[in-house]
GROMACS .gro file of C-alpha atoms in nm:
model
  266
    1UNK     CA    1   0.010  -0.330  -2.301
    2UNK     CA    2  -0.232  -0.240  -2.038
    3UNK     CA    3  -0.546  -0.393  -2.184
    4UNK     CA    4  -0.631  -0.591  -1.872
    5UNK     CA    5  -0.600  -0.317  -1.614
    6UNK     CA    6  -0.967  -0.168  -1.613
    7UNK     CA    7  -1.069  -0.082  -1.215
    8UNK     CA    8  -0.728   0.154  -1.200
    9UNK     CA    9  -0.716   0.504  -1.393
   10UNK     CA   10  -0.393   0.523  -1.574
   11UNK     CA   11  -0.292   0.877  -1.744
   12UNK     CA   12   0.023   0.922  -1.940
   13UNK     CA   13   0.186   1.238  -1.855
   14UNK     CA   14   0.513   1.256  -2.125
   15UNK     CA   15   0.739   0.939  -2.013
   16UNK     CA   16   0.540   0.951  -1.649
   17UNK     CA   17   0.260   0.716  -1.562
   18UNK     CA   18   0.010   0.776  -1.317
   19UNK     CA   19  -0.200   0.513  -1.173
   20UNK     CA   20  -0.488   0.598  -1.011
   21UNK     CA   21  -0.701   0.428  -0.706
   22UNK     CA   22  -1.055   0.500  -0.822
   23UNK     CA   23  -1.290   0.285  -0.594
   24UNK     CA   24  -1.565   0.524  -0.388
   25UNK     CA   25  -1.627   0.655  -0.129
   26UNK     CA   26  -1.256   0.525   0.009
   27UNK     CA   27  -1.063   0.375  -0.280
   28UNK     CA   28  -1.071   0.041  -0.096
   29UNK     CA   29  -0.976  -0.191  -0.388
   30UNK     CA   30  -1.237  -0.393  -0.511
   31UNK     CA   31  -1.132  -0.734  -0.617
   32UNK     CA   32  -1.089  -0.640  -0.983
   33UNK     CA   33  -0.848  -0.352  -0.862
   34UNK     CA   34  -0.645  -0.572  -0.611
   35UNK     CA   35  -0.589  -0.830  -0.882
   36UNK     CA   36  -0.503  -0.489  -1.140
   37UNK     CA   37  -0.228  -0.364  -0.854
   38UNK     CA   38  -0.075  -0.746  -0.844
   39UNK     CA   39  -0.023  -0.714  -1.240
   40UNK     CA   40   0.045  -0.346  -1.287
   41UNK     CA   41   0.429  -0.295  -1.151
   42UNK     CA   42   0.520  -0.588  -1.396
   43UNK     CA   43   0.347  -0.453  -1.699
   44UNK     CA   44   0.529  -0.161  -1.641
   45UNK     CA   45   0.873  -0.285  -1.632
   46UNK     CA   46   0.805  -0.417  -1.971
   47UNK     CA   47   0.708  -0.028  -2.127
   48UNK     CA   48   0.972   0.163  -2.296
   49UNK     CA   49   0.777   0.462  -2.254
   50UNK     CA   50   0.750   0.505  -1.930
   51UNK     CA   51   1.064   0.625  -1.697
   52UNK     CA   52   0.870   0.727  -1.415
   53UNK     CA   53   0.528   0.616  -1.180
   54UNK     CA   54   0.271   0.788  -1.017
   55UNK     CA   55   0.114   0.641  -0.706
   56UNK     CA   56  -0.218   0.809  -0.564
   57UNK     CA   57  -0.571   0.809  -0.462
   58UNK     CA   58  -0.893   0.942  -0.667
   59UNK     CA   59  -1.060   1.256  -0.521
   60UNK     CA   60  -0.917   1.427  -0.234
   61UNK     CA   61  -1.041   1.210   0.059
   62UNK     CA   62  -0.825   0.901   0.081
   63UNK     CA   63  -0.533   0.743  -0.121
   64UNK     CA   64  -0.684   0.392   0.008
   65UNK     CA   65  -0.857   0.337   0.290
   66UNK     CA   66  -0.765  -0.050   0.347
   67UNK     CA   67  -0.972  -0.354   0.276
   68UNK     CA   68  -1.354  -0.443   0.276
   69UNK     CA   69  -1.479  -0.516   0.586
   70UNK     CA   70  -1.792  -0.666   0.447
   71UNK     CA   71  -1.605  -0.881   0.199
   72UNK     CA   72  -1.355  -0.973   0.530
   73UNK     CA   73  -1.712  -1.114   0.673
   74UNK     CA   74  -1.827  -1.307   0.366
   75UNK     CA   75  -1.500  -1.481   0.368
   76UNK     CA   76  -1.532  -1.571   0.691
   77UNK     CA   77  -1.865  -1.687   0.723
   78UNK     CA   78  -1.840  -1.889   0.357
   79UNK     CA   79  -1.555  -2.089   0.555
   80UNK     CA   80  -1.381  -1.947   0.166
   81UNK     CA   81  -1.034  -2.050   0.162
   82UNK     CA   82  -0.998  -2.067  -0.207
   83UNK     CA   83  -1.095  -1.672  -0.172
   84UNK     CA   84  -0.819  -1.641   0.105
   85UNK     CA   85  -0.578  -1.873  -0.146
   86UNK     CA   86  -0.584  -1.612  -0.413
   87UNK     CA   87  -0.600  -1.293  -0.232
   88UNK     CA   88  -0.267  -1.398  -0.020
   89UNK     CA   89  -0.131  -1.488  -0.378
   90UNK     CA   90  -0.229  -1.134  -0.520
   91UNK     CA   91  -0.085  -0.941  -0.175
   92UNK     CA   92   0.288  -1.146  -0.250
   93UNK     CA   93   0.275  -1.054  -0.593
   94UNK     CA   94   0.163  -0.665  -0.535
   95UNK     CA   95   0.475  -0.661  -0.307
   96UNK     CA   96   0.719  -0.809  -0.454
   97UNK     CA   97   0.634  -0.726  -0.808
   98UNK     CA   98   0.630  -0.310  -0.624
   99UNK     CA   99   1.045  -0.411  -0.513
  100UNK     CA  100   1.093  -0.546  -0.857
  101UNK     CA  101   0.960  -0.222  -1.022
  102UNK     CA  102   1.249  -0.073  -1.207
  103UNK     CA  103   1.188   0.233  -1.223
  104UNK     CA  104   1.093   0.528  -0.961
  105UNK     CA  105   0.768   0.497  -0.782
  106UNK     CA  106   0.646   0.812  -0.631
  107UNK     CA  107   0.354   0.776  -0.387
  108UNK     CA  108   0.144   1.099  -0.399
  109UNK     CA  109  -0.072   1.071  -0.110
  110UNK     CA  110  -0.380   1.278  -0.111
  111UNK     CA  111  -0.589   1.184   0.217
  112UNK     CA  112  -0.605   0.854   0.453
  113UNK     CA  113  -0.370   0.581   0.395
  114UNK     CA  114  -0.516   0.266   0.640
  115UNK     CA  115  -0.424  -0.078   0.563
  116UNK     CA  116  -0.358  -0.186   0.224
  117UNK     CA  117  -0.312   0.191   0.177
  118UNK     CA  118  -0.016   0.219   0.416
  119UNK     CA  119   0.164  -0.119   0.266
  120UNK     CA  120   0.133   0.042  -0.076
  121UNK     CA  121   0.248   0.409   0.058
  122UNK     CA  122   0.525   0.235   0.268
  123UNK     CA  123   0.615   0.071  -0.095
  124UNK     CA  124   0.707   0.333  -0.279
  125UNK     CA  125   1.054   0.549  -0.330
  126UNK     CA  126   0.954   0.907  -0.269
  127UNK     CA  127   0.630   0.960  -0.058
  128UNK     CA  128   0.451   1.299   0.008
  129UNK     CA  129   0.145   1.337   0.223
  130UNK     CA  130  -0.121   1.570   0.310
  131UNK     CA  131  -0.010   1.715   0.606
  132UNK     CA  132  -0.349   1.663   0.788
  133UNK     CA  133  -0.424   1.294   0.640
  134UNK     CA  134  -0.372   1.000   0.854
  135UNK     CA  135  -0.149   0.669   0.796
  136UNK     CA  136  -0.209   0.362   0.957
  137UNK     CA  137  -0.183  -0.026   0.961
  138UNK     CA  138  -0.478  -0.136   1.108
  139UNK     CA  139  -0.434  -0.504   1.126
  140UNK     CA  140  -0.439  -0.610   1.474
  141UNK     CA  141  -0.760  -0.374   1.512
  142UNK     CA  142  -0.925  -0.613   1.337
  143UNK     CA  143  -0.769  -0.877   1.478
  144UNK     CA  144  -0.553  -1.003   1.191
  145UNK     CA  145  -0.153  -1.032   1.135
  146UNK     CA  146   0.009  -0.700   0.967
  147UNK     CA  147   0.174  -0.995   0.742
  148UNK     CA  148   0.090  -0.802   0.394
  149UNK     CA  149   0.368  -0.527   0.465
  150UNK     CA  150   0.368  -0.326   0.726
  151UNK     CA  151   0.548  -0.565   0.962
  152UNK     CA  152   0.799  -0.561   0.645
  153UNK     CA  153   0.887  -0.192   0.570
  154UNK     CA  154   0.776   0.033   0.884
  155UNK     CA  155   1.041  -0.116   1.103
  156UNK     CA  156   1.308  -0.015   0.816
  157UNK     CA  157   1.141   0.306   0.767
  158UNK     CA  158   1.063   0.442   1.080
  159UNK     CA  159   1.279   0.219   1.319
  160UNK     CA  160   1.187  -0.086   1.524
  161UNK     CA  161   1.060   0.071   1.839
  162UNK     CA  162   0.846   0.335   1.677
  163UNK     CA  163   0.695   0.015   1.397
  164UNK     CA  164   0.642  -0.196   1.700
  165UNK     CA  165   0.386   0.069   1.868
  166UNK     CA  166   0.198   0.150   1.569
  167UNK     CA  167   0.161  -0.201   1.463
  168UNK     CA  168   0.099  -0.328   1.790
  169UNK     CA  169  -0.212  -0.044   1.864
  170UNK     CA  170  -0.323   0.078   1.463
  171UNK     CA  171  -0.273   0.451   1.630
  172UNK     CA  172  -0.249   0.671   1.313
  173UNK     CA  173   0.014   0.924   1.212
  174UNK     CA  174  -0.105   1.265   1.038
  175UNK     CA  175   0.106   1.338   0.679
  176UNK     CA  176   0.341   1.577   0.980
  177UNK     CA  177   0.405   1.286   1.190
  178UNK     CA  178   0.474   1.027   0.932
  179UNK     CA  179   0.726   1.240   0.787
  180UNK     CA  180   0.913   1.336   1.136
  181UNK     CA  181   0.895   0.952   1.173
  182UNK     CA  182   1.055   0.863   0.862
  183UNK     CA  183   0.758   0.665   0.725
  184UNK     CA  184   0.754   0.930   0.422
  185UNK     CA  185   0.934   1.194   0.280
  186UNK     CA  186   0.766   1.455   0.282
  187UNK     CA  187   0.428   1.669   0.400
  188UNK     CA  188   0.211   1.982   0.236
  189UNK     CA  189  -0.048   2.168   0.375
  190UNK     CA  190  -0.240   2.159   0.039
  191UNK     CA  191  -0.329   1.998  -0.303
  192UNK     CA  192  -0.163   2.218  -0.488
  193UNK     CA  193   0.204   2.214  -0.314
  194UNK     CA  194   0.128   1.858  -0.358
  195UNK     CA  195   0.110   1.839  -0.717
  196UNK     CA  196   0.436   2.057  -0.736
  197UNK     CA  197   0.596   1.816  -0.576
  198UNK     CA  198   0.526   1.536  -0.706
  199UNK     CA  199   0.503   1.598  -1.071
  200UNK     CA  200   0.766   1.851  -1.016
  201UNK     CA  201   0.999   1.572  -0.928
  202UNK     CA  202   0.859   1.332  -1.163
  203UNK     CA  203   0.970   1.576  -1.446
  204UNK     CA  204   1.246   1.596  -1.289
  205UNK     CA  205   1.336   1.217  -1.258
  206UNK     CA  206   1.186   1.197  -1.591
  207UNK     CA  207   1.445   1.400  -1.784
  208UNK     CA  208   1.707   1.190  -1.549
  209UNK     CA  209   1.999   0.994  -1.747
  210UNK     CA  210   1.739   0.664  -1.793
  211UNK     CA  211   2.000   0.425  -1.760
  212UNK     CA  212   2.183   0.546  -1.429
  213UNK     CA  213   1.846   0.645  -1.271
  214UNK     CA  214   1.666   0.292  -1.298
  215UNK     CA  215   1.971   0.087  -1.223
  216UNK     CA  216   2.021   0.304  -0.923
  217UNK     CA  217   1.689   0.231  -0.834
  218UNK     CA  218   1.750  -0.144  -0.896
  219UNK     CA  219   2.042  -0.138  -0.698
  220UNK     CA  220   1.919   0.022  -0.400
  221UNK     CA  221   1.575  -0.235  -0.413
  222UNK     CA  222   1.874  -0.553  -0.401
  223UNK     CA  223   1.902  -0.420  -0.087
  224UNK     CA  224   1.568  -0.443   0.027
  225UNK     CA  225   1.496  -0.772  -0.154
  226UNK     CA  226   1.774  -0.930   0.038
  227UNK     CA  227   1.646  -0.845   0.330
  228UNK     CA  228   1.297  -0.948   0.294
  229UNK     CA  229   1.364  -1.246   0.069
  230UNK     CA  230   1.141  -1.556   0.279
  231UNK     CA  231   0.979  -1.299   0.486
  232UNK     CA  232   0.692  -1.210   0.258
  233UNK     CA  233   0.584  -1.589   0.285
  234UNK     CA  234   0.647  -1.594   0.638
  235UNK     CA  235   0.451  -1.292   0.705
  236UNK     CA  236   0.150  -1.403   0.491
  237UNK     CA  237   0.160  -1.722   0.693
  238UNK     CA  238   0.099  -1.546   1.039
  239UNK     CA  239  -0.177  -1.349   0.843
  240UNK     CA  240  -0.345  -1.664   0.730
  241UNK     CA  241  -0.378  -1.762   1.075
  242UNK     CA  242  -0.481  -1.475   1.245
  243UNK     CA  243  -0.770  -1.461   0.937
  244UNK     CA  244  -0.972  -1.769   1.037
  245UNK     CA  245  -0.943  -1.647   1.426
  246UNK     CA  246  -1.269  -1.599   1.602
  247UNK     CA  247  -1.122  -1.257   1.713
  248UNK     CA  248  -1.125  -1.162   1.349
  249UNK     CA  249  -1.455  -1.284   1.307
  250UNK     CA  250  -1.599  -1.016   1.642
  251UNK     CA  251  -1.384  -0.753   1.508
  252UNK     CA  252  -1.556  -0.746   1.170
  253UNK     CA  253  -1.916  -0.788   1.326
  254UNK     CA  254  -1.808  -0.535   1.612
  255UNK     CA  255  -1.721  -0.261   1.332
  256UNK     CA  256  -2.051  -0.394   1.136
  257UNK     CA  257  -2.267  -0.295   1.389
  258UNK     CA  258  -2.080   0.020   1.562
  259UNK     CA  259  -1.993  -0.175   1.887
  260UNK     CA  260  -1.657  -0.237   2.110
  261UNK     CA  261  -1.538  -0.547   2.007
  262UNK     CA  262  -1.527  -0.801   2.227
  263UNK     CA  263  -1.232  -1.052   2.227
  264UNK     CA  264  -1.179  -1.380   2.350
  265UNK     CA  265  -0.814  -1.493   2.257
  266UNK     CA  266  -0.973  -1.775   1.992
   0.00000   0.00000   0.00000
């Protein structure tokens, strides 16, 4: 069933599958892995053997630091919008095919969450943190649209006004503040309490009444679909148009060559 998916580590754990980021030093996704995570939530709604997912990071230094800068720049300067084309359609599928996911998604977030990163941890049912790792969406930093997700689940998360200042500046939450905020559930000082709670609740979920637990979690996602239904496409829009900015461009070659960015408003 999962043939295709190469670039993310999957482990079965009993009726619980993990699904691993595993792209150094950061776990920024490479292509290969950003196409895998557009695929991945469908596959699984088609396995009988699986009640429960696993969300995290490789190593203990990020869950997933964002997107590639350096690939950002190549895009731009190739004037690539086939490149652009496919990676908008990959960013709609990875969110929407994460609301259509059936059955409970538990992020386990073991260091920095920027970008990409936050969209995916801001995606999933039941989120803990490390209590010292940061969370941000970094978009207008680098002088594009937070179209792919944040603009989409931090305001029902955390609240409008609190989703508006974080968007608006990319200032990062630690694991504590993130969970005071309502962005996740939960945050633990170490690896260890992590792992107890997640696969403690995984188990948990796991040895849940299958039916009742994944249409509960389909009903509650109805919600959520509802209210986002048109908005994805919207969002990616705005995104599309901040991407070919000259803004964008300076940010990328400002954080190239360790500089203040200058910006013009093009």
């Amino acid at each position: 069933m999962y043939e295709s998916i190469k670039e993310l580590k999957l482990e079965k754990r009993g009726r619980i599958l993990v699904i691993a980021m595993d792209c150094p030093p950061m776990n920024s996704p490479s292509p290969e892995a950003h196409t895998e995570l557009a695929q991945i939530f469908e596959l699984i709604n088609h396995d009988r053997e699986t009640d429960v997912v696993v969300l995290t990071g490789a190593g203990e230094k990020a869950f997933s630091a964002g997107g590639d800068i350096k690939r950002m720049m190549e895009r731009y300067e190739n004037n690539d919008h086939t490149m652009w084309y496919y990676q908008m359609l990959e960013a709609r599928h990875i969110v929407e095919s994460m609301l259509r996911l059936e059955k409970p998604l538990i992020g386990r977030i073991n260091g920095h969450a920027m970008g990409l990163g936050a969209t995916l941890a801001s995606l999933c049912d039941i989120t803990y943190m490390m209590a010292n790792a940061k969370i941000a969406d970094t978009h207008v930093n680098v002088g594009m649209t937070a179209g792919d997700g944040g603009a989409l689940t931090w305001p029902l998360l955390m609240g409008f006004p609190k989703a508006r200042y974080h968007l608006f500046t990319g200032e990062p939450l630690t694991g504590r503040q993130a969970a005071e905020a309502g962005l996740i559930n939960e945050a633990v000082e170490t690896f260890e309490e992590l792992d107890e709670k997640v696969y403690g609740l995984a188990q948990r979920l796991a040895d849940s009444p299958r039916v009742a637990l994944h249409t509960t979690k389909r009903a509650i996602n109805l919600v959520m679909r509802n209210m986002l239904e048109g908005l994805i496409e919207a969002h990616l829009g705005m995104e599309t148009q901040s991407a070919w900015t000259k803004d964008h461009y300076e940010a990328g070659k400002a954080f190239a060559e360790r500089r203040a960015p200058k910006f013009t408003g093009e």
